[in-house]
Amino acid sequence: MKLLDGKWVSSLILEEITEEVTQLKNKFGKTPHLAAILVGNDGASETYVGSKMRNCEKVGMRSSLVRLESAISEKELLDAVEKLNQDENVDGFIVQLPLPKHISEANIIKAISPSKDVDGFHPDNIGKMVLNMPSFIPATPFGILQMIEKYRIETAGKHCVVVGRSHIVGLPMSILMARNAYPGNCTVTLTHSRTANLKEVCQSADILIVAMGKPDFITADMVKEGAVVIDVGTTRVPDSSKKSGYAIKGDVNFAEVSPKCAYISPVPGGVGLMTVTSLIMNTLLAAKNSIG
Ligand code: GUN
């Protein structure tokens, strides 16, 4: 069994990005700039956005955070999005999800300029991704592709089972793994909460990508010997032995599943770090696109 080490892959990529950012600055006087809108004070969202901002600074990019109260109206948030659309100093931005219940995420995502949508969530970017045209690819699936590529894992002709159909991870992941590309060329099964015989479907996976948010859901009896298992789960569970008071748990029962795997991504230390790195890759791309 080999670990898919997100820390290692992301450090390689962040090094490359740092070099490219230096070149952009020297050649074009351009410093890529990522902005984030954070609505409310959800603990996990605070952590993710903080990490995104910190890693931007690490590679020499600019970052700025727009904080808004959770009671803000949809119209006010749309205005904040429009302001960033118009801001020539911002190359790309994200609106951290989830949003408060009274705001439609779809309406907000639709309002982001596709050329600044570094999360790759806008319908234009999703459409381009499906058609294998240049676009921003959603950060978590993009990070998983980077991981598969850096470890040179074979994907062509393999059966890839994706568990979870969220617009952020499962759905785009299923499309990317089916594309005529590397990584890709898989036969893909997209499973979800209404899938019958989930256990049998998972057992037939050469590559199993799990993004459902249920700690330890995938057990050893669901995994084929020699499978590649990628765990996207990041659920906070109370843990009094930790300073923070919680531990981060994946969707895969690592202790019992890992001995069967060819490769497995740990939680923490796996996909989570890759998400941030991919967002920064997309921001660099947005900055380059803005130069032309
Ligand atoms: N919430 C969980 N993952 C993500 C992400 O990749 N982008 C945004 N904007 N919100 C998220």
PDB file of C-alpha atoms and ligand atoms in Angstrom:
ATOM      1  CA  MET A   1       0.000   0.000   0.000  1.00  0.00           C
ATOM      2  CA  LYS A   2       1.264   3.460  -0.928  1.00  0.00           C
ATOM      3  CA  LEU A   3       0.015   6.719   0.543  1.00  0.00           C
ATOM      4  CA  LEU A   4      -1.162   9.476  -1.772  1.00  0.00           C
ATOM      5  CA  ASP A   5       0.610  12.285   0.042  1.00  0.00           C
ATOM      6  CA  GLY A   6      -1.214  15.572  -0.577  1.00  0.00           C
ATOM      7  CA  LYS A   7       1.460  17.479   1.273  1.00  0.00           C
ATOM      8  CA  TRP A   8       4.177  16.242  -1.070  1.00  0.00           C
ATOM      9  CA  VAL A   9       2.196  16.817  -4.287  1.00  0.00           C
ATOM     10  CA  SER A  10       0.995  20.247  -3.227  1.00  0.00           C
ATOM     11  CA  SER A  11       4.493  21.341  -2.191  1.00  0.00           C
ATOM     12  CA  LEU A  12       5.813  20.357  -5.657  1.00  0.00           C
ATOM     13  CA  ILE A  13       3.053  22.326  -7.370  1.00  0.00           C
ATOM     14  CA  LEU A  14       3.328  25.344  -5.073  1.00  0.00           C
ATOM     15  CA  GLU A  15       7.054  25.511  -5.871  1.00  0.00           C
ATOM     16  CA  GLU A  16       6.313  25.590  -9.611  1.00  0.00           C
ATOM     17  CA  ILE A  17       3.653  28.254  -9.075  1.00  0.00           C
ATOM     18  CA  THR A  18       6.029  30.400  -7.020  1.00  0.00           C
ATOM     19  CA  GLU A  19       8.457  30.427  -9.942  1.00  0.00           C
ATOM     20  CA  GLU A  20       5.753  31.355 -12.438  1.00  0.00           C
ATOM     21  CA  VAL A  21       4.463  34.139 -10.196  1.00  0.00           C
ATOM     22  CA  THR A  22       7.983  35.579  -9.989  1.00  0.00           C
ATOM     23  CA  GLN A  23       8.224  35.509 -13.803  1.00  0.00           C
ATOM     24  CA  LEU A  24       4.832  37.216 -14.207  1.00  0.00           C
ATOM     25  CA  LYS A  25       5.969  39.941 -11.845  1.00  0.00           C
ATOM     26  CA  ASN A  26       9.317  40.408 -13.575  1.00  0.00           C
ATOM     27  CA  LYS A  27       8.063  40.270 -17.170  1.00  0.00           C
ATOM     28  CA  PHE A  28       4.661  41.920 -16.903  1.00  0.00           C
ATOM     29  CA  GLY A  29       4.615  43.681 -13.537  1.00  0.00           C
ATOM     30  CA  LYS A  30       1.634  41.505 -12.698  1.00  0.00           C
ATOM     31  CA  THR A  31       0.881  40.059  -9.269  1.00  0.00           C
ATOM     32  CA  PRO A  32      -1.969  37.521  -9.443  1.00  0.00           C
ATOM     33  CA  HIS A  33      -4.736  38.416  -7.008  1.00  0.00           C
ATOM     34  CA  LEU A  34      -7.324  36.068  -5.486  1.00  0.00           C
ATOM     35  CA  ALA A  35     -10.286  37.419  -3.529  1.00  0.00           C
ATOM     36  CA  ALA A  36     -12.702  35.425  -1.379  1.00  0.00           C
ATOM     37  CA  ILE A  37     -16.139  36.311  -0.083  1.00  0.00           C
ATOM     38  CA  LEU A  38     -16.944  34.709   3.256  1.00  0.00           C
ATOM     39  CA  VAL A  39     -20.524  35.016   4.523  1.00  0.00           C
ATOM     40  CA  GLY A  40     -20.984  34.385   8.254  1.00  0.00           C
ATOM     41  CA  ASN A  41     -18.611  32.613  10.644  1.00  0.00           C
ATOM     42  CA  ASP A  42     -18.907  28.869   9.983  1.00  0.00           C
ATOM     43  CA  GLY A  43     -15.835  27.277  11.601  1.00  0.00           C
ATOM     44  CA  ALA A  44     -14.904  24.977   8.719  1.00  0.00           C
ATOM     45  CA  SER A  45     -15.380  27.743   6.123  1.00  0.00           C
ATOM     46  CA  GLU A  46     -13.178  30.070   8.195  1.00  0.00           C
ATOM     47  CA  THR A  47     -10.456  27.406   8.216  1.00  0.00           C
ATOM     48  CA  TYR A  48     -10.660  26.745   4.458  1.00  0.00           C
ATOM     49  CA  VAL A  49     -10.685  30.413   3.479  1.00  0.00           C
ATOM     50  CA  GLY A  50      -7.816  31.152   5.882  1.00  0.00           C
ATOM     51  CA  SER A  51      -5.760  28.401   4.260  1.00  0.00           C
ATOM     52  CA  LYS A  52      -6.563  29.697   0.761  1.00  0.00           C
ATOM     53  CA  MET A  53      -5.446  33.216   1.692  1.00  0.00           C
ATOM     54  CA  ARG A  54      -2.272  32.040   3.474  1.00  0.00           C
ATOM     55  CA  ASN A  55      -1.180  29.826   0.597  1.00  0.00           C
ATOM     56  CA  CYS A  56      -1.690  32.672  -1.888  1.00  0.00           C
ATOM     57  CA  GLU A  57       0.716  34.814   0.076  1.00  0.00           C
ATOM     58  CA  LYS A  58       3.156  31.890   0.278  1.00  0.00           C
ATOM     59  CA  VAL A  59       3.508  31.735  -3.518  1.00  0.00           C
ATOM     60  CA  GLY A  60       3.778  35.521  -3.831  1.00  0.00           C
ATOM     61  CA  MET A  61       0.201  36.223  -4.899  1.00  0.00           C
ATOM     62  CA  ARG A  62      -2.100  38.861  -3.465  1.00  0.00           C
ATOM     63  CA  SER A  63      -5.157  37.788  -1.533  1.00  0.00           C
ATOM     64  CA  SER A  64      -8.070  39.680  -0.088  1.00  0.00           C
ATOM     65  CA  LEU A  65     -10.969  38.615   2.028  1.00  0.00           C
ATOM     66  CA  VAL A  66     -14.423  40.193   1.881  1.00  0.00           C
ATOM     67  CA  ARG A  67     -16.365  39.369   5.053  1.00  0.00           C
ATOM     68  CA  LEU A  68     -20.143  39.697   5.117  1.00  0.00           C
ATOM     69  CA  GLU A  69     -22.724  39.128   7.866  1.00  0.00           C
ATOM     70  CA  SER A  70     -24.813  35.950   7.609  1.00  0.00           C
ATOM     71  CA  ALA A  71     -27.983  38.090   7.657  1.00  0.00           C
ATOM     72  CA  ILE A  72     -26.992  39.771   4.368  1.00  0.00           C
ATOM     73  CA  SER A  73     -29.655  39.664   1.608  1.00  0.00           C
ATOM     74  CA  GLU A  74     -29.158  37.853  -1.692  1.00  0.00           C
ATOM     75  CA  LYS A  75     -29.207  41.229  -3.441  1.00  0.00           C
ATOM     76  CA  GLU A  76     -26.416  42.564  -1.226  1.00  0.00           C
ATOM     77  CA  LEU A  77     -24.302  39.491  -1.924  1.00  0.00           C
ATOM     78  CA  LEU A  78     -24.976  39.840  -5.663  1.00  0.00           C
ATOM     79  CA  ASP A  79     -23.747  43.442  -5.386  1.00  0.00           C
ATOM     80  CA  ALA A  80     -20.549  42.269  -3.666  1.00  0.00           C
ATOM     81  CA  VAL A  81     -20.011  39.727  -6.476  1.00  0.00           C
ATOM     82  CA  GLU A  82     -20.551  42.381  -9.125  1.00  0.00           C
ATOM     83  CA  LYS A  83     -18.035  44.648  -7.425  1.00  0.00           C
ATOM     84  CA  LEU A  84     -15.365  41.936  -7.729  1.00  0.00           C
ATOM     85  CA  ASN A  85     -16.422  41.210 -11.344  1.00  0.00           C
ATOM     86  CA  GLN A  86     -15.682  44.860 -12.124  1.00  0.00           C
ATOM     87  CA  ASP A  87     -12.490  45.178 -10.064  1.00  0.00           C
ATOM     88  CA  GLU A  88      -9.598  45.143 -12.530  1.00  0.00           C
ATOM     89  CA  ASN A  89      -7.136  44.393  -9.749  1.00  0.00           C
ATOM     90  CA  VAL A  90      -8.800  41.051  -8.947  1.00  0.00           C
ATOM     91  CA  ASP A  91      -7.928  38.176 -11.296  1.00  0.00           C
ATOM     92  CA  GLY A  92     -10.142  35.553  -9.694  1.00  0.00           C
ATOM     93  CA  PHE A  93     -12.468  35.155  -6.750  1.00  0.00           C
ATOM     94  CA  ILE A  94     -14.568  32.633  -4.905  1.00  0.00           C
ATOM     95  CA  VAL A  95     -17.676  32.766  -2.777  1.00  0.00           C
ATOM     96  CA  GLN A  96     -17.104  30.229  -0.012  1.00  0.00           C
ATOM     97  CA  LEU A  97     -19.935  27.675   0.263  1.00  0.00           C
ATOM     98  CA  PRO A  98     -22.214  26.777   1.932  1.00  0.00           C
ATOM     99  CA  LEU A  99     -24.209  30.018   2.026  1.00  0.00           C
ATOM    100  CA  PRO A 100     -26.994  30.802   4.514  1.00  0.00           C
ATOM    101  CA  LYS A 101     -30.251  29.026   3.621  1.00  0.00           C
ATOM    102  CA  HIS A 102     -32.066  32.200   2.501  1.00  0.00           C
ATOM    103  CA  ILE A 103     -29.564  32.784  -0.330  1.00  0.00           C
ATOM    104  CA  SER A 104     -29.662  30.764  -3.556  1.00  0.00           C
ATOM    105  CA  GLU A 105     -26.180  29.376  -4.256  1.00  0.00           C
ATOM    106  CA  ALA A 106     -27.122  28.858  -7.895  1.00  0.00           C
ATOM    107  CA  ASN A 107     -28.049  32.538  -8.300  1.00  0.00           C
ATOM    108  CA  ILE A 108     -24.775  33.669  -6.754  1.00  0.00           C
ATOM    109  CA  ILE A 109     -22.628  31.289  -8.818  1.00  0.00           C
ATOM    110  CA  LYS A 110     -24.386  32.374 -12.019  1.00  0.00           C
ATOM    111  CA  ALA A 111     -23.508  36.006 -11.218  1.00  0.00           C
ATOM    112  CA  ILE A 112     -19.732  35.387 -11.058  1.00  0.00           C
ATOM    113  CA  SER A 113     -17.923  36.396 -14.233  1.00  0.00           C
ATOM    114  CA  PRO A 114     -16.843  33.071 -15.840  1.00  0.00           C
ATOM    115  CA  SER A 115     -13.371  34.524 -16.519  1.00  0.00           C
ATOM    116  CA  LYS A 116     -12.891  35.132 -12.772  1.00  0.00           C
ATOM    117  CA  ASP A 117     -14.643  31.956 -11.587  1.00  0.00           C
ATOM    118  CA  VAL A 118     -11.542  30.189 -10.272  1.00  0.00           C
ATOM    119  CA  ASP A 119     -13.741  27.668  -8.427  1.00  0.00           C
ATOM    120  CA  GLY A 120     -14.987  26.518 -11.838  1.00  0.00           C
ATOM    121  CA  PHE A 121     -18.598  26.412 -10.603  1.00  0.00           C
ATOM    122  CA  HIS A 122     -20.240  28.708 -13.194  1.00  0.00           C
ATOM    123  CA  PRO A 123     -22.444  26.882 -15.745  1.00  0.00           C
ATOM    124  CA  ASP A 124     -20.172  28.169 -18.571  1.00  0.00           C
ATOM    125  CA  ASN A 125     -17.109  26.580 -16.962  1.00  0.00           C
ATOM    126  CA  ILE A 126     -18.935  23.344 -16.137  1.00  0.00           C
ATOM    127  CA  GLY A 127     -20.151  23.172 -19.755  1.00  0.00           C
ATOM    128  CA  LYS A 128     -16.652  23.719 -21.130  1.00  0.00           C
ATOM    129  CA  MET A 129     -15.244  21.097 -18.773  1.00  0.00           C
ATOM    130  CA  VAL A 130     -17.802  18.554 -20.021  1.00  0.00           C
ATOM    131  CA  LEU A 131     -16.774  19.279 -23.619  1.00  0.00           C
ATOM    132  CA  ASN A 132     -13.047  19.080 -22.773  1.00  0.00           C
ATOM    133  CA  MET A 133     -12.522  22.748 -23.684  1.00  0.00           C
ATOM    134  CA  PRO A 134     -10.092  24.981 -21.747  1.00  0.00           C
ATOM    135  CA  SER A 135     -11.828  26.140 -18.541  1.00  0.00           C
ATOM    136  CA  PHE A 136     -11.424  26.432 -14.801  1.00  0.00           C
ATOM    137  CA  ILE A 137     -11.811  22.959 -13.326  1.00  0.00           C
ATOM    138  CA  PRO A 138     -13.384  22.772  -9.830  1.00  0.00           C
ATOM    139  CA  ALA A 139     -10.580  22.768  -7.291  1.00  0.00           C
ATOM    140  CA  THR A 140     -11.128  19.467  -5.472  1.00  0.00           C
ATOM    141  CA  PRO A 141     -11.549  17.309  -8.599  1.00  0.00           C
ATOM    142  CA  PHE A 142      -8.638  19.173 -10.207  1.00  0.00           C
ATOM    143  CA  GLY A 143      -6.524  18.410  -7.137  1.00  0.00           C
ATOM    144  CA  ILE A 144      -7.397  14.726  -7.372  1.00  0.00           C
ATOM    145  CA  LEU A 145      -6.339  14.697 -11.047  1.00  0.00           C
ATOM    146  CA  GLN A 146      -3.002  16.279 -10.065  1.00  0.00           C
ATOM    147  CA  MET A 147      -2.499  13.612  -7.438  1.00  0.00           C
ATOM    148  CA  ILE A 148      -3.264  10.754  -9.847  1.00  0.00           C
ATOM    149  CA  GLU A 149      -0.891  12.294 -12.379  1.00  0.00           C
ATOM    150  CA  LYS A 150       2.021  12.889  -9.996  1.00  0.00           C
ATOM    151  CA  TYR A 151       1.832   9.263  -8.823  1.00  0.00           C
ATOM    152  CA  ARG A 152       1.494   8.117 -12.464  1.00  0.00           C
ATOM    153  CA  ILE A 153      -1.530   5.983 -11.669  1.00  0.00           C
ATOM    154  CA  GLU A 154      -2.948   4.279 -14.749  1.00  0.00           C
ATOM    155  CA  THR A 155      -6.547   5.225 -15.451  1.00  0.00           C
ATOM    156  CA  ALA A 156      -7.350   4.210 -19.065  1.00  0.00           C
ATOM    157  CA  GLY A 157      -9.890   1.397 -19.214  1.00  0.00           C
ATOM    158  CA  LYS A 158     -10.280   1.249 -15.435  1.00  0.00           C
ATOM    159  CA  HIS A 159     -13.601   1.213 -13.620  1.00  0.00           C
ATOM    160  CA  CYS A 160     -13.844   4.409 -11.572  1.00  0.00           C
ATOM    161  CA  VAL A 161     -16.635   4.548  -9.012  1.00  0.00           C
ATOM    162  CA  VAL A 162     -17.472   7.972  -7.601  1.00  0.00           C
ATOM    163  CA  VAL A 163     -19.566   8.052  -4.427  1.00  0.00           C
ATOM    164  CA  GLY A 164     -21.521  11.305  -4.045  1.00  0.00           C
ATOM    165  CA  ARG A 165     -22.934  13.581  -6.758  1.00  0.00           C
ATOM    166  CA  SER A 166     -22.332  17.062  -5.314  1.00  0.00           C
ATOM    167  CA  HIS A 167     -21.815  19.841  -7.845  1.00  0.00           C
ATOM    168  CA  ILE A 168     -18.480  20.659  -6.165  1.00  0.00           C
ATOM    169  CA  VAL A 169     -16.864  17.209  -6.154  1.00  0.00           C
ATOM    170  CA  GLY A 170     -18.723  14.058  -7.234  1.00  0.00           C
ATOM    171  CA  LEU A 171     -20.440  15.275 -10.382  1.00  0.00           C
ATOM    172  CA  PRO A 172     -17.409  17.028 -11.951  1.00  0.00           C
ATOM    173  CA  MET A 173     -15.128  14.178 -10.843  1.00  0.00           C
ATOM    174  CA  SER A 174     -17.265  11.664 -12.732  1.00  0.00           C
ATOM    175  CA  ILE A 175     -17.089  13.765 -15.900  1.00  0.00           C
ATOM    176  CA  LEU A 176     -13.335  14.311 -15.657  1.00  0.00           C
ATOM    177  CA  MET A 177     -12.544  10.628 -15.163  1.00  0.00           C
ATOM    178  CA  ALA A 178     -14.578   9.750 -18.270  1.00  0.00           C
ATOM    179  CA  ARG A 179     -12.931  12.333 -20.554  1.00  0.00           C
ATOM    180  CA  ASN A 180     -10.672  11.266 -23.384  1.00  0.00           C
ATOM    181  CA  ALA A 181      -7.557  12.474 -21.537  1.00  0.00           C
ATOM    182  CA  TYR A 182      -5.047  11.501 -18.884  1.00  0.00           C
ATOM    183  CA  PRO A 183      -6.108  11.172 -16.135  1.00  0.00           C
ATOM    184  CA  GLY A 184      -9.349   9.884 -17.580  1.00  0.00           C
ATOM    185  CA  ASN A 185     -10.560   7.309 -20.096  1.00  0.00           C
ATOM    186  CA  CYS A 186     -12.222   5.420 -17.261  1.00  0.00           C
ATOM    187  CA  THR A 187     -15.536   3.641 -17.327  1.00  0.00           C
ATOM    188  CA  VAL A 188     -17.294   5.697 -14.680  1.00  0.00           C
ATOM    189  CA  THR A 189     -20.131   4.877 -12.311  1.00  0.00           C
ATOM    190  CA  LEU A 190     -21.537   7.827 -10.364  1.00  0.00           C
ATOM    191  CA  THR A 191     -23.278   6.611  -7.210  1.00  0.00           C
ATOM    192  CA  HIS A 192     -25.373   8.497  -4.658  1.00  0.00           C
ATOM    193  CA  SER A 193     -27.820   8.121  -1.772  1.00  0.00           C
ATOM    194  CA  ARG A 194     -30.401   6.319  -3.969  1.00  0.00           C
ATOM    195  CA  THR A 195     -27.978   3.816  -5.493  1.00  0.00           C
ATOM    196  CA  ALA A 196     -29.109   0.221  -5.018  1.00  0.00           C
ATOM    197  CA  ASN A 197     -26.381  -2.350  -4.182  1.00  0.00           C
ATOM    198  CA  LEU A 198     -23.765   0.334  -3.456  1.00  0.00           C
ATOM    199  CA  LYS A 199     -21.524  -2.242  -1.790  1.00  0.00           C
ATOM    200  CA  GLU A 200     -21.345  -4.417  -4.924  1.00  0.00           C
ATOM    201  CA  VAL A 201     -20.712  -1.402  -7.162  1.00  0.00           C
ATOM    202  CA  CYS A 202     -17.860  -0.229  -4.913  1.00  0.00           C
ATOM    203  CA  GLN A 203     -16.392  -3.743  -4.861  1.00  0.00           C
ATOM    204  CA  SER A 204     -15.973  -3.565  -8.632  1.00  0.00           C
ATOM    205  CA  ALA A 205     -14.034  -0.279  -8.532  1.00  0.00           C
ATOM    206  CA  ASP A 206     -10.410  -0.119  -9.661  1.00  0.00           C
ATOM    207  CA  ILE A 207     -10.457   3.528  -8.588  1.00  0.00           C
ATOM    208  CA  LEU A 208     -12.848   4.505  -5.787  1.00  0.00           C
ATOM    209  CA  ILE A 209     -13.389   8.218  -5.121  1.00  0.00           C
ATOM    210  CA  VAL A 210     -15.533   8.933  -2.083  1.00  0.00           C
ATOM    211  CA  ALA A 211     -17.114  12.319  -1.372  1.00  0.00           C
ATOM    212  CA  MET A 212     -20.171  11.894   0.797  1.00  0.00           C
ATOM    213  CA  GLY A 213     -19.313  13.362   4.201  1.00  0.00           C
ATOM    214  CA  LYS A 214     -20.050  10.248   6.276  1.00  0.00           C
ATOM    215  CA  PRO A 215     -17.072   9.290   8.475  1.00  0.00           C
ATOM    216  CA  ASP A 216     -15.824   5.698   8.077  1.00  0.00           C
ATOM    217  CA  PHE A 217     -18.633   4.844   5.639  1.00  0.00           C
ATOM    218  CA  ILE A 218     -16.412   2.799   3.301  1.00  0.00           C
ATOM    219  CA  THR A 219     -15.390  -0.431   5.000  1.00  0.00           C
ATOM    220  CA  ALA A 220     -12.969  -3.183   3.920  1.00  0.00           C
ATOM    221  CA  ASP A 221     -15.727  -5.426   2.538  1.00  0.00           C
ATOM    222  CA  MET A 222     -16.629  -2.710  -0.007  1.00  0.00           C
ATOM    223  CA  VAL A 223     -13.152  -2.476  -1.537  1.00  0.00           C
ATOM    224  CA  LYS A 224     -11.427  -4.691  -4.088  1.00  0.00           C
ATOM    225  CA  GLU A 225      -7.896  -5.937  -3.403  1.00  0.00           C
ATOM    226  CA  GLY A 226      -5.416  -3.608  -5.181  1.00  0.00           C
ATOM    227  CA  ALA A 227      -7.841  -0.696  -5.594  1.00  0.00           C
ATOM    228  CA  VAL A 228      -6.880   2.983  -5.620  1.00  0.00           C
ATOM    229  CA  VAL A 229      -8.966   4.735  -2.943  1.00  0.00           C
ATOM    230  CA  ILE A 230      -9.307   8.507  -2.784  1.00  0.00           C
ATOM    231  CA  ASP A 231     -11.025   9.917   0.294  1.00  0.00           C
ATOM    232  CA  VAL A 232     -12.548  13.384  -0.035  1.00  0.00           C
ATOM    233  CA  GLY A 233     -14.347  13.333   3.337  1.00  0.00           C
ATOM    234  CA  THR A 234     -13.485  16.042   5.866  1.00  0.00           C
ATOM    235  CA  THR A 235     -16.045  15.784   8.653  1.00  0.00           C
ATOM    236  CA  ARG A 236     -15.315  17.380  12.009  1.00  0.00           C
ATOM    237  CA  VAL A 237     -15.988  15.006  14.909  1.00  0.00           C
ATOM    238  CA  PRO A 238     -15.617  15.920  18.608  1.00  0.00           C
ATOM    239  CA  ASP A 239     -12.248  14.767  19.997  1.00  0.00           C
ATOM    240  CA  SER A 240     -11.223  15.934  23.444  1.00  0.00           C
ATOM    241  CA  SER A 241      -7.612  14.810  22.893  1.00  0.00           C
ATOM    242  CA  LYS A 242      -7.168  17.580  20.277  1.00  0.00           C
ATOM    243  CA  LYS A 243      -6.456  21.187  21.141  1.00  0.00           C
ATOM    244  CA  SER A 244      -9.167  22.330  18.728  1.00  0.00           C
ATOM    245  CA  GLY A 245     -11.670  19.948  20.343  1.00  0.00           C
ATOM    246  CA  TYR A 246     -12.317  18.081  17.097  1.00  0.00           C
ATOM    247  CA  ALA A 247     -10.652  15.687  14.668  1.00  0.00           C
ATOM    248  CA  ILE A 248     -11.085  15.576  10.888  1.00  0.00           C
ATOM    249  CA  LYS A 249     -12.465  12.236   9.685  1.00  0.00           C
ATOM    250  CA  GLY A 250     -12.555  10.876   6.153  1.00  0.00           C
ATOM    251  CA  ASP A 251     -15.320   8.814   4.539  1.00  0.00           C
ATOM    252  CA  VAL A 252     -13.080   5.738   4.417  1.00  0.00           C
ATOM    253  CA  ASN A 253     -12.274   3.553   7.397  1.00  0.00           C
ATOM    254  CA  PHE A 254      -8.536   3.905   6.834  1.00  0.00           C
ATOM    255  CA  ALA A 255      -7.389   1.280   9.354  1.00  0.00           C
ATOM    256  CA  GLU A 256      -9.301  -1.568   7.745  1.00  0.00           C
ATOM    257  CA  VAL A 257      -9.345  -0.439   4.099  1.00  0.00           C
ATOM    258  CA  SER A 258      -5.712   0.655   3.630  1.00  0.00           C
ATOM    259  CA  PRO A 259      -4.132  -2.854   3.780  1.00  0.00           C
ATOM    260  CA  LYS A 260      -6.165  -3.815   0.683  1.00  0.00           C
ATOM    261  CA  CYS A 261      -5.218  -0.781  -1.409  1.00  0.00           C
ATOM    262  CA  ALA A 262      -2.543  -0.181  -4.029  1.00  0.00           C
ATOM    263  CA  TYR A 263      -2.848   3.524  -3.165  1.00  0.00           C
ATOM    264  CA  ILE A 264      -4.932   5.404  -0.620  1.00  0.00           C
ATOM    265  CA  SER A 265      -5.192   9.075   0.312  1.00  0.00           C
ATOM    266  CA  PRO A 266      -5.171   9.781   4.065  1.00  0.00           C
ATOM    267  CA  VAL A 267      -7.362  12.282   5.930  1.00  0.00           C
ATOM    268  CA  PRO A 268      -5.953  14.689   6.886  1.00  0.00           C
ATOM    269  CA  GLY A 269      -2.913  15.046   4.602  1.00  0.00           C
ATOM    270  CA  GLY A 270      -4.534  13.924   1.356  1.00  0.00           C
ATOM    271  CA  VAL A 271      -7.039  15.630  -0.903  1.00  0.00           C
ATOM    272  CA  GLY A 272      -7.728  18.628   1.365  1.00  0.00           C
ATOM    273  CA  LEU A 273      -4.341  20.220   0.713  1.00  0.00           C
ATOM    274  CA  MET A 274      -4.758  19.637  -3.009  1.00  0.00           C
ATOM    275  CA  THR A 275      -7.981  21.648  -3.114  1.00  0.00           C
ATOM    276  CA  VAL A 276      -6.217  24.799  -1.986  1.00  0.00           C
ATOM    277  CA  THR A 277      -3.306  24.191  -4.361  1.00  0.00           C
ATOM    278  CA  SER A 278      -5.652  23.769  -7.331  1.00  0.00           C
ATOM    279  CA  LEU A 279      -7.459  26.992  -6.525  1.00  0.00           C
ATOM    280  CA  ILE A 280      -4.108  28.756  -6.625  1.00  0.00           C
ATOM    281  CA  MET A 281      -3.301  27.076  -9.966  1.00  0.00           C
ATOM    282  CA  ASN A 282      -6.607  28.394 -11.308  1.00  0.00           C
ATOM    283  CA  THR A 283      -5.820  31.885 -10.022  1.00  0.00           C
ATOM    284  CA  LEU A 284      -2.465  31.827 -11.821  1.00  0.00           C
ATOM    285  CA  LEU A 285      -4.300  30.775 -15.000  1.00  0.00           C
ATOM    286  CA  ALA A 286      -6.818  33.622 -14.562  1.00  0.00           C
ATOM    287  CA  ALA A 287      -3.947  36.102 -14.166  1.00  0.00           C
ATOM    288  CA  LYS A 288      -2.229  34.786 -17.305  1.00  0.00           C
ATOM    289  CA  ASN A 289      -5.517  34.950 -19.235  1.00  0.00           C
ATOM    290  CA  SER A 290      -5.956  38.561 -18.184  1.00  0.00           C
ATOM    291  CA  ILE A 291      -2.590  39.420 -19.762  1.00  0.00           C
ATOM    292  CA  GLY A 292      -3.562  37.493 -22.898  1.00  0.00           C
TER     293      GLY A 292
HETATM  294  N1  GUN B   1     -16.995  24.718   0.177  1.00  0.00           N
HETATM  295  C1  GUN B   1     -16.438  23.482   0.192  1.00  0.00           C
HETATM  296  N2  GUN B   1     -15.569  23.346  -0.842  1.00  0.00           N
HETATM  297  C2  GUN B   1     -15.572  24.508  -1.510  1.00  0.00           C
HETATM  298  C3  GUN B   1     -14.879  24.977  -2.660  1.00  0.00           C
HETATM  299  O1  GUN B   1     -14.078  24.276  -3.303  1.00  0.00           O
HETATM  300  N3  GUN B   1     -15.149  26.265  -3.035  1.00  0.00           N
HETATM  301  C4  GUN B   1     -16.038  27.057  -2.372  1.00  0.00           C
HETATM  302  N4  GUN B   1     -16.247  28.280  -2.846  1.00  0.00           N
HETATM  303  N5  GUN B   1     -16.709  26.642  -1.317  1.00  0.00           N
HETATM  304  C5  GUN B   1     -16.469  25.380  -0.879  1.00  0.00           C
END
